[in-house]
PDB file of C-alpha atoms in Angstrom:
ATOM      1  CA  UNK A  10      86.198 110.540  73.997  1.00 79.00           C
ATOM      2  CA  UNK A  11      87.743 113.354  71.366  1.00 84.00           C
ATOM      3  CA  UNK A  12      90.196 111.979  68.956  1.00 86.00           C
ATOM      4  CA  UNK A  13      92.812 114.067  69.467  1.00 88.00           C
ATOM      5  CA  UNK A  14      92.342 112.763  73.473  1.00 83.00           C
ATOM      6  CA  UNK A  15      92.411 108.992  72.920  1.00 88.00           C
ATOM      7  CA  UNK A  16      95.505 108.320  72.994  1.00 90.00           C
ATOM      8  CA  UNK A  17      95.913 109.644  76.419  1.00 87.00           C
ATOM      9  CA  UNK A  18      93.387 107.896  78.065  1.00 88.00           C
ATOM     10  CA  UNK A  19      94.916 104.941  76.975  1.00 91.00           C
ATOM     11  CA  UNK A  20      98.054 105.282  77.740  1.00 91.00           C
ATOM     12  CA  UNK A  21      96.221 106.423  80.686  1.00 89.00           C
ATOM     13  CA  UNK A  22      94.408 103.051  81.647  1.00 91.00           C
ATOM     14  CA  UNK A  23      96.331 100.553  80.768  1.00 93.00           C
ATOM     15  CA  UNK A  24      98.689 102.690  83.983  1.00 91.00           C
ATOM     16  CA  UNK A  25      95.564 102.326  85.817  1.00 90.00           C
ATOM     17  CA  UNK A  26      94.857  98.581  85.327  1.00 91.00           C
ATOM     18  CA  UNK A  27      98.996  98.451  85.435  1.00 91.00           C
ATOM     19  CA  UNK A  28      98.771  99.738  88.898  1.00 88.00           C
ATOM     20  CA  UNK A  29      95.643  97.614  90.096  1.00 88.00           C
ATOM     21  CA  UNK A  30      97.449  93.970  88.892  1.00 91.00           C
ATOM     22  CA  UNK A  31     100.697  94.750  90.382  1.00 90.00           C
ATOM     23  CA  UNK A  32      97.829  95.578  93.919  1.00 88.00           C
ATOM     24  CA  UNK A  33      96.335  92.571  93.951  1.00 89.00           C
ATOM     25  CA  UNK A  34      99.368  90.640  92.773  1.00 92.00           C
ATOM     26  CA  UNK A  35     101.024  92.182  96.153  1.00 90.00           C
ATOM     27  CA  UNK A  36      98.266  91.838  98.157  1.00 89.00           C
ATOM     28  CA  UNK A  37      97.549  87.971  97.018  1.00 93.00           C
ATOM     29  CA  UNK A  38     101.476  88.140  97.643  1.00 93.00           C
ATOM     30  CA  UNK A  39     101.047  89.604 101.449  1.00 92.00           C
ATOM     31  CA  UNK A  40      97.851  87.421 101.968  1.00 93.00           C
ATOM     32  CA  UNK A  41     100.118  84.058 101.404  1.00 95.00           C
ATOM     33  CA  UNK A  42     102.544  84.703 103.084  1.00 95.00           C
ATOM     34  CA  UNK A  43     100.823  85.538 106.085  1.00 94.00           C
ATOM     35  CA  UNK A  44      98.839  82.495 106.253  1.00 94.00           C
ATOM     36  CA  UNK A  45     102.065  81.207 106.077  1.00 96.00           C
ATOM     37  CA  UNK A  46     103.256  82.327 109.302  1.00 95.00           C
ATOM     38  CA  UNK A  47      99.697  82.043 111.210  1.00 94.00           C
ATOM     39  CA  UNK A  48      99.999  78.395 109.947  1.00 95.00           C
ATOM     40  CA  UNK A  49     103.582  77.609 111.182  1.00 96.00           C
ATOM     41  CA  UNK A  50     103.140  80.062 114.615  1.00 96.00           C
ATOM     42  CA  UNK A  51     100.920  78.245 115.669  1.00 95.00           C
ATOM     43  CA  UNK A  52     101.900  74.833 114.447  1.00 96.00           C
ATOM     44  CA  UNK A  53     105.831  75.815 116.627  1.00 96.00           C
ATOM     45  CA  UNK A  54     102.987  76.084 119.303  1.00 94.00           C
ATOM     46  CA  UNK A  55     101.691  73.023 118.692  1.00 93.00           C
ATOM     47  CA  UNK A  56      97.990  74.732 118.504  1.00 93.00           C
ATOM     48  CA  UNK A  57      95.150  71.906 117.364  1.00 91.00           C
ATOM     49  CA  UNK A  58      94.417  72.706 113.039  1.00 91.00           C
ATOM     50  CA  UNK A  59      96.933  74.673 112.624  1.00 93.00           C
ATOM     51  CA  UNK A  60      97.242  74.230 108.650  1.00 94.00           C
ATOM     52  CA  UNK A  61      93.775  74.828 108.749  1.00 93.00           C
ATOM     53  CA  UNK A  62      93.949  77.583 110.454  1.00 93.00           C
ATOM     54  CA  UNK A  63      96.910  78.917 108.359  1.00 93.00           C
ATOM     55  CA  UNK A  64      94.669  78.220 105.147  1.00 94.00           C
ATOM     56  CA  UNK A  65      91.776  80.224 106.448  1.00 93.00           C
ATOM     57  CA  UNK A  66      93.805  82.850 106.398  1.00 92.00           C
ATOM     58  CA  UNK A  67      95.503  83.117 103.527  1.00 92.00           C
ATOM     59  CA  UNK A  68      92.698  82.751 101.127  1.00 93.00           C
ATOM     60  CA  UNK A  69      91.094  85.384 103.814  1.00 91.00           C
ATOM     61  CA  UNK A  70      93.787  88.288 104.216  1.00 88.00           C
ATOM     62  CA  UNK A  71      93.052  89.146 100.661  1.00 86.00           C
ATOM     63  CA  UNK A  72      90.926  91.542 101.657  1.00 82.00           C
ATOM     64  CA  UNK A  73      93.472  93.491 104.200  1.00 76.00           C
ATOM     65  CA  UNK A  74      92.405  92.489 108.322  1.00 77.00           C
ATOM     66  CA  UNK A  75      89.803  89.953 106.592  1.00 82.00           C
ATOM     67  CA  UNK A  76      91.170  87.569 107.297  1.00 82.00           C
ATOM     68  CA  UNK A  77      92.284  87.851 111.197  1.00 83.00           C
ATOM     69  CA  UNK A  78      88.475  88.375 112.080  1.00 86.00           C
ATOM     70  CA  UNK A  79      87.102  85.457 110.200  1.00 89.00           C
ATOM     71  CA  UNK A  80      90.179  82.890 111.358  1.00 88.00           C
ATOM     72  CA  UNK A  81      90.330  84.425 114.635  1.00 91.00           C
ATOM     73  CA  UNK A  82      86.765  83.421 115.729  1.00 92.00           C
ATOM     74  CA  UNK A  83      87.101  79.469 115.030  1.00 93.00           C
ATOM     75  CA  UNK A  84      90.849  79.731 116.602  1.00 93.00           C
ATOM     76  CA  UNK A  85      89.037  81.137 119.404  1.00 93.00           C
ATOM     77  CA  UNK A  86      86.360  78.246 119.694  1.00 93.00           C
ATOM     78  CA  UNK A  87      89.287  75.035 119.389  1.00 92.00           C
ATOM     79  CA  UNK A  88      90.644  76.661 122.451  1.00 91.00           C
ATOM     80  CA  UNK A  89      87.402  76.767 124.148  1.00 92.00           C
ATOM     81  CA  UNK A  90      86.756  73.658 123.423  1.00 92.00           C
ATOM     82  CA  UNK A  91      90.946  71.964 124.306  1.00 84.00           C
ATOM     83  CA  UNK A  92      91.923  69.989 127.709  1.00 80.00           C
ATOM     84  CA  UNK A  93      93.239  73.422 128.630  1.00 88.00           C
ATOM     85  CA  UNK A  94      91.651  76.996 127.700  1.00 90.00           C
ATOM     86  CA  UNK A  95      93.730  78.826 129.604  1.00 91.00           C
ATOM     87  CA  UNK A  96      96.743  78.277 127.724  1.00 92.00           C
ATOM     88  CA  UNK A  97      95.638  77.554 123.976  1.00 92.00           C
ATOM     89  CA  UNK A  98      94.478  81.467 124.130  1.00 93.00           C
ATOM     90  CA  UNK A  99      97.486  82.671 125.312  1.00 94.00           C
ATOM     91  CA  UNK A 100      98.829  79.971 121.865  1.00 93.00           C
ATOM     92  CA  UNK A 101      96.334  81.775 119.942  1.00 94.00           C
ATOM     93  CA  UNK A 102      97.224  85.887 121.048  1.00 94.00           C
ATOM     94  CA  UNK A 103     100.218  85.556 120.291  1.00 96.00           C
ATOM     95  CA  UNK A 104     100.794  83.802 117.520  1.00 95.00           C
ATOM     96  CA  UNK A 105      97.856  85.801 116.152  1.00 93.00           C
ATOM     97  CA  UNK A 106      99.457  89.539 117.792  1.00 94.00           C
ATOM     98  CA  UNK A 107     102.610  88.533 116.133  1.00 95.00           C
ATOM     99  CA  UNK A 108     101.162  87.770 112.249  1.00 93.00           C
ATOM    100  CA  UNK A 109      99.574  91.185 112.661  1.00 89.00           C
ATOM    101  CA  UNK A 110     102.027  92.985 113.796  1.00 91.00           C
ATOM    102  CA  UNK A 111     104.685  91.744 110.928  1.00 92.00           C
ATOM    103  CA  UNK A 112     101.464  92.351 108.644  1.00 88.00           C
ATOM    104  CA  UNK A 113     100.873  95.947 109.412  1.00 83.00           C
ATOM    105  CA  UNK A 114     103.235  96.671 110.469  1.00 85.00           C
ATOM    106  CA  UNK A 115     106.230  95.401 107.317  1.00 88.00           C
ATOM    107  CA  UNK A 116     104.805  92.300 105.357  1.00 90.00           C
ATOM    108  CA  UNK A 117     101.785  95.245 103.606  1.00 85.00           C
ATOM    109  CA  UNK A 118     103.640  98.601 103.689  1.00 84.00           C
ATOM    110  CA  UNK A 119     106.164  96.995 102.158  1.00 87.00           C
ATOM    111  CA  UNK A 120     105.572  94.522  99.614  1.00 89.00           C
ATOM    112  CA  UNK A 121     101.967  96.491  98.566  1.00 84.00           C
ATOM    113  CA  UNK A 122     103.610  99.721  98.451  1.00 82.00           C
ATOM    114  CA  UNK A 123     106.330  98.204  96.298  1.00 86.00           C
ATOM    115  CA  UNK A 124     104.329  96.709  93.070  1.00 86.00           C
ATOM    116  CA  UNK A 125     102.184  99.659  93.595  1.00 85.00           C
ATOM    117  CA  UNK A 126     105.098 102.410  93.850  1.00 85.00           C
ATOM    118  CA  UNK A 127     103.190 104.222  96.486  1.00 86.00           C
ATOM    119  CA  UNK A 128     105.384 104.893  99.685  1.00 86.00           C
ATOM    120  CA  UNK A 129     104.139 102.189 102.987  1.00 83.00           C
ATOM    121  CA  UNK A 130     103.210 105.221 105.375  1.00 86.00           C
ATOM    122  CA  UNK A 131     100.751 105.968 102.264  1.00 88.00           C
ATOM    123  CA  UNK A 132     100.279 102.441 101.885  1.00 83.00           C
ATOM    124  CA  UNK A 133      98.847 102.269 105.815  1.00 84.00           C
ATOM    125  CA  UNK A 134      97.046 105.618 105.464  1.00 90.00           C
ATOM    126  CA  UNK A 135      95.375 104.276 102.557  1.00 90.00           C
ATOM    127  CA  UNK A 136      93.587 101.831 104.554  1.00 86.00           C
ATOM    128  CA  UNK A 137      92.773 103.875 107.849  1.00 90.00           C
ATOM    129  CA  UNK A 138      91.303 106.148 105.733  1.00 92.00           C
ATOM    130  CA  UNK A 139      89.313 103.682 103.601  1.00 92.00           C
ATOM    131  CA  UNK A 140      88.373 101.595 106.020  1.00 89.00           C
ATOM    132  CA  UNK A 141      86.931 103.866 108.020  1.00 92.00           C
ATOM    133  CA  UNK A 142      85.310 106.582 106.155  1.00 94.00           C
ATOM    134  CA  UNK A 143      84.710 102.848 103.538  1.00 92.00           C
ATOM    135  CA  UNK A 144      84.189  99.498 105.930  1.00 90.00           C
ATOM    136  CA  UNK A 145      84.811  96.719 103.672  1.00 84.00           C
ATOM    137  CA  UNK A 146      84.757  98.366 101.107  1.00 89.00           C
ATOM    138  CA  UNK A 147      87.297 101.502 101.741  1.00 90.00           C
ATOM    139  CA  UNK A 148      89.486  98.406 102.474  1.00 84.00           C
ATOM    140  CA  UNK A 149      88.851  96.686  98.728  1.00 84.00           C
ATOM    141  CA  UNK A 150      90.220 100.282  97.311  1.00 89.00           C
ATOM    142  CA  UNK A 151      92.035 102.355  99.468  1.00 89.00           C
ATOM    143  CA  UNK A 152      95.330 101.133  97.820  1.00 87.00           C
ATOM    144  CA  UNK A 153      93.949 101.382  94.552  1.00 90.00           C
ATOM    145  CA  UNK A 154      92.067 104.441  95.205  1.00 92.00           C
ATOM    146  CA  UNK A 155      95.099 105.699  96.416  1.00 91.00           C
ATOM    147  CA  UNK A 156      97.793 104.331  93.480  1.00 89.00           C
ATOM    148  CA  UNK A 157      95.133 106.139  90.846  1.00 91.00           C
ATOM    149  CA  UNK A 158      94.850 109.909  92.254  1.00 92.00           C
ATOM    150  CA  UNK A 159      98.938 109.008  92.454  1.00 91.00           C
ATOM    151  CA  UNK A 160      99.092 108.745  89.101  1.00 91.00           C
ATOM    152  CA  UNK A 161      96.706 111.308  88.450  1.00 92.00           C
ATOM    153  CA  UNK A 162      98.422 113.784  90.549  1.00 93.00           C
ATOM    154  CA  UNK A 163     101.363 112.628  88.331  1.00 91.00           C
ATOM    155  CA  UNK A 164     100.100 112.887  84.782  1.00 90.00           C
ATOM    156  CA  UNK A 165      99.077 116.845  86.266  1.00 91.00           C
ATOM    157  CA  UNK A 166     102.293 117.657  87.381  1.00 93.00           C
ATOM    158  CA  UNK A 167     103.559 116.698  84.107  1.00 91.00           C
ATOM    159  CA  UNK A 168     101.191 119.206  81.957  1.00 89.00           C
ATOM    160  CA  UNK A 169     101.234 121.739  83.954  1.00 91.00           C
ATOM    161  CA  UNK A 170     105.217 121.810  84.273  1.00 92.00           C
ATOM    162  CA  UNK A 171     104.596 121.425  80.321  1.00 89.00           C
ATOM    163  CA  UNK A 172     102.353 123.807  80.167  1.00 88.00           C
ATOM    164  CA  UNK A 173     102.667 127.648  78.794  1.00 87.00           C
ATOM    165  CA  UNK A 174     101.503 128.843  82.479  1.00 86.00           C
ATOM    166  CA  UNK A 175     104.623 126.620  83.721  1.00 85.00           C
ATOM    167  CA  UNK A 176     107.351 127.737  80.909  1.00 86.00           C
ATOM    168  CA  UNK A 177     106.545 131.317  81.318  1.00 83.00           C
ATOM    169  CA  UNK A 178     106.594 131.777  77.226  1.00 65.00           C
ATOM    170  CA  UNK A 179     103.926 133.527  76.288  1.00 59.00           C
ATOM    171  CA  UNK A 180     103.289 136.938  78.445  1.00 51.00           C
ATOM    172  CA  UNK A 181      99.919 136.988  80.569  1.00 53.00           C
ATOM    173  CA  UNK A 182      98.067 140.646  79.334  1.00 53.00           C
ATOM    174  CA  UNK A 183      95.645 142.182  81.389  1.00 49.00           C
TER     175      UNK A 183
END
């Protein structure tokens, strides 16, 4: 990096670091809240091992949607070996649907969006596109990539608006 540009690079990458760390803090907050919602919901429904399943959802929800998949398998298994299979499966379905609707529509877009400064709609779009094009890796890096892209666009617009071309301070000659 040329010496005259080094300070700008350091500032840019410091801002990127702050965005990614804010995203991770927000994602941990979301994971904990989804784990608590799922665990409490299953406990209210008197489902066996509700606390364990809630902890499982919380731990694996650091990666968006992974907590749902990983914890749903043992929840269904527990429902199948319980005394009343139909009622247990219904309890699991209701609690998991409510938790995922809250996660996808309220908690993740708001908490993560506020932590990285991106509108909730862009968070959902970043997760959807990242997951669609890159699978699990896309779910992990979709929001941080959107945050860094936003930072690049904001920086680019600042440079453009400070340029002679935008300000019109020099005449363009042919």
